[in-house]
Amino acid sequence: MENVYTVGTVVRMKKAHPCGSDEWKITRTGADFGLQCCGCGHHVMIPRAKFLKAVRGIVQPAGRE
């Protein structure tokens, strides 16, 4: 299976951000994932293993605005 988590993909996470949004845009992939909150714009970096456990699914594939 090809990697479905690419830069620009919007994903839904299990836990919501304190701003209330549970949707995040992927800004970096690799050993760590860079994520930007779709609600407030806050940027975080989390390890790949933690990301893969916390992600629920894809909301919007990369390239579809």
mmCIF file of C-alpha atoms in Angstrom:
data_model
loop_
_atom_site.group_PDB
_atom_site.id
_atom_site.type_symbol
_atom_site.label_atom_id
_atom_site.label_comp_id
_atom_site.label_asym_id
_atom_site.label_seq_id
_atom_site.Cartn_x
_atom_site.Cartn_y
_atom_site.Cartn_z
ATOM 1 C CA MET A 1 0.000 0.000 0.000
ATOM 2 C CA GLU A 2 1.329 3.411 -0.896
ATOM 3 C CA ASN A 3 1.783 6.108 1.713
ATOM 4 C CA VAL A 4 -1.556 7.943 1.948
ATOM 5 C CA TYR A 5 -0.257 10.527 4.426
ATOM 6 C CA THR A 6 1.401 13.170 2.244
ATOM 7 C CA VAL A 7 2.044 16.879 2.676
ATOM 8 C CA GLY A 8 -1.211 18.783 2.250
ATOM 9 C CA THR A 9 -3.499 15.964 3.435
ATOM 10 C CA VAL A 10 -6.044 16.947 6.105
ATOM 11 C CA VAL A 11 -6.568 14.253 8.765
ATOM 12 C CA ARG A 12 -8.892 13.822 11.751
ATOM 13 C CA MET A 13 -7.204 12.931 15.046
ATOM 14 C CA LYS A 14 -8.674 11.031 18.022
ATOM 15 C CA LYS A 15 -8.195 13.919 20.462
ATOM 16 C CA ALA A 16 -9.255 17.471 19.715
ATOM 17 C CA HIS A 17 -6.883 20.429 20.028
ATOM 18 C CA PRO A 18 -7.681 22.842 22.909
ATOM 19 C CA CYS A 19 -9.173 25.243 20.320
ATOM 20 C CA GLY A 20 -11.841 22.599 19.624
ATOM 21 C CA SER A 21 -10.745 21.408 16.166
ATOM 22 C CA ASP A 22 -9.796 17.770 15.562
ATOM 23 C CA GLU A 23 -8.660 18.356 11.960
ATOM 24 C CA TRP A 24 -4.974 18.828 11.114
ATOM 25 C CA LYS A 25 -3.099 19.539 7.869
ATOM 26 C CA ILE A 26 0.133 17.606 7.329
ATOM 27 C CA THR A 27 3.036 19.980 6.673
ATOM 28 C CA ARG A 28 5.957 17.519 6.932
ATOM 29 C CA THR A 29 6.451 13.753 6.743
ATOM 30 C CA GLY A 30 9.350 11.513 7.706
ATOM 31 C CA ALA A 31 10.467 10.225 11.090
ATOM 32 C CA ASP A 32 8.350 13.042 12.554
ATOM 33 C CA PHE A 33 5.122 14.508 11.237
ATOM 34 C CA GLY A 34 4.545 18.255 11.127
ATOM 35 C CA LEU A 35 0.892 19.143 11.683
ATOM 36 C CA GLN A 36 -0.951 22.455 11.520
ATOM 37 C CA CYS A 37 -4.286 22.820 13.304
ATOM 38 C CA CYS A 38 -7.085 23.692 10.881
ATOM 39 C CA GLY A 39 -8.866 25.621 13.640
ATOM 40 C CA CYS A 40 -6.255 28.008 15.007
ATOM 41 C CA GLY A 41 -3.147 27.435 12.850
ATOM 42 C CA HIS A 42 -0.953 26.098 15.692
ATOM 43 C CA HIS A 43 1.959 23.967 14.422
ATOM 44 C CA VAL A 44 3.237 20.821 16.203
ATOM 45 C CA MET A 45 5.749 18.066 15.453
ATOM 46 C CA ILE A 46 5.013 14.518 16.640
ATOM 47 C CA PRO A 47 6.848 11.212 16.119
ATOM 48 C CA ARG A 48 5.556 8.941 13.333
ATOM 49 C CA ALA A 49 4.527 6.146 15.741
ATOM 50 C CA LYS A 50 2.432 8.541 17.863
ATOM 51 C CA PHE A 51 0.830 10.028 14.734
ATOM 52 C CA LEU A 52 -0.142 6.623 13.337
ATOM 53 C CA LYS A 53 -1.791 5.694 16.669
ATOM 54 C CA ALA A 54 -3.675 8.989 16.985
ATOM 55 C CA VAL A 55 -4.997 9.428 13.438
ATOM 56 C CA ARG A 56 -8.624 8.446 12.735
ATOM 57 C CA GLY A 57 -8.766 9.008 9.019
ATOM 58 C CA ILE A 58 -8.386 11.299 6.059
ATOM 59 C CA VAL A 59 -10.777 14.239 5.775
ATOM 60 C CA GLN A 60 -9.359 15.707 2.562
ATOM 61 C CA PRO A 61 -6.634 14.194 0.349
ATOM 62 C CA ALA A 62 -3.669 16.349 -0.674
ATOM 63 C CA GLY A 63 -4.258 18.621 -3.629
ATOM 64 C CA ARG A 64 -7.983 19.104 -3.080
ATOM 65 C CA GLU A 65 -8.707 22.546 -1.723
#
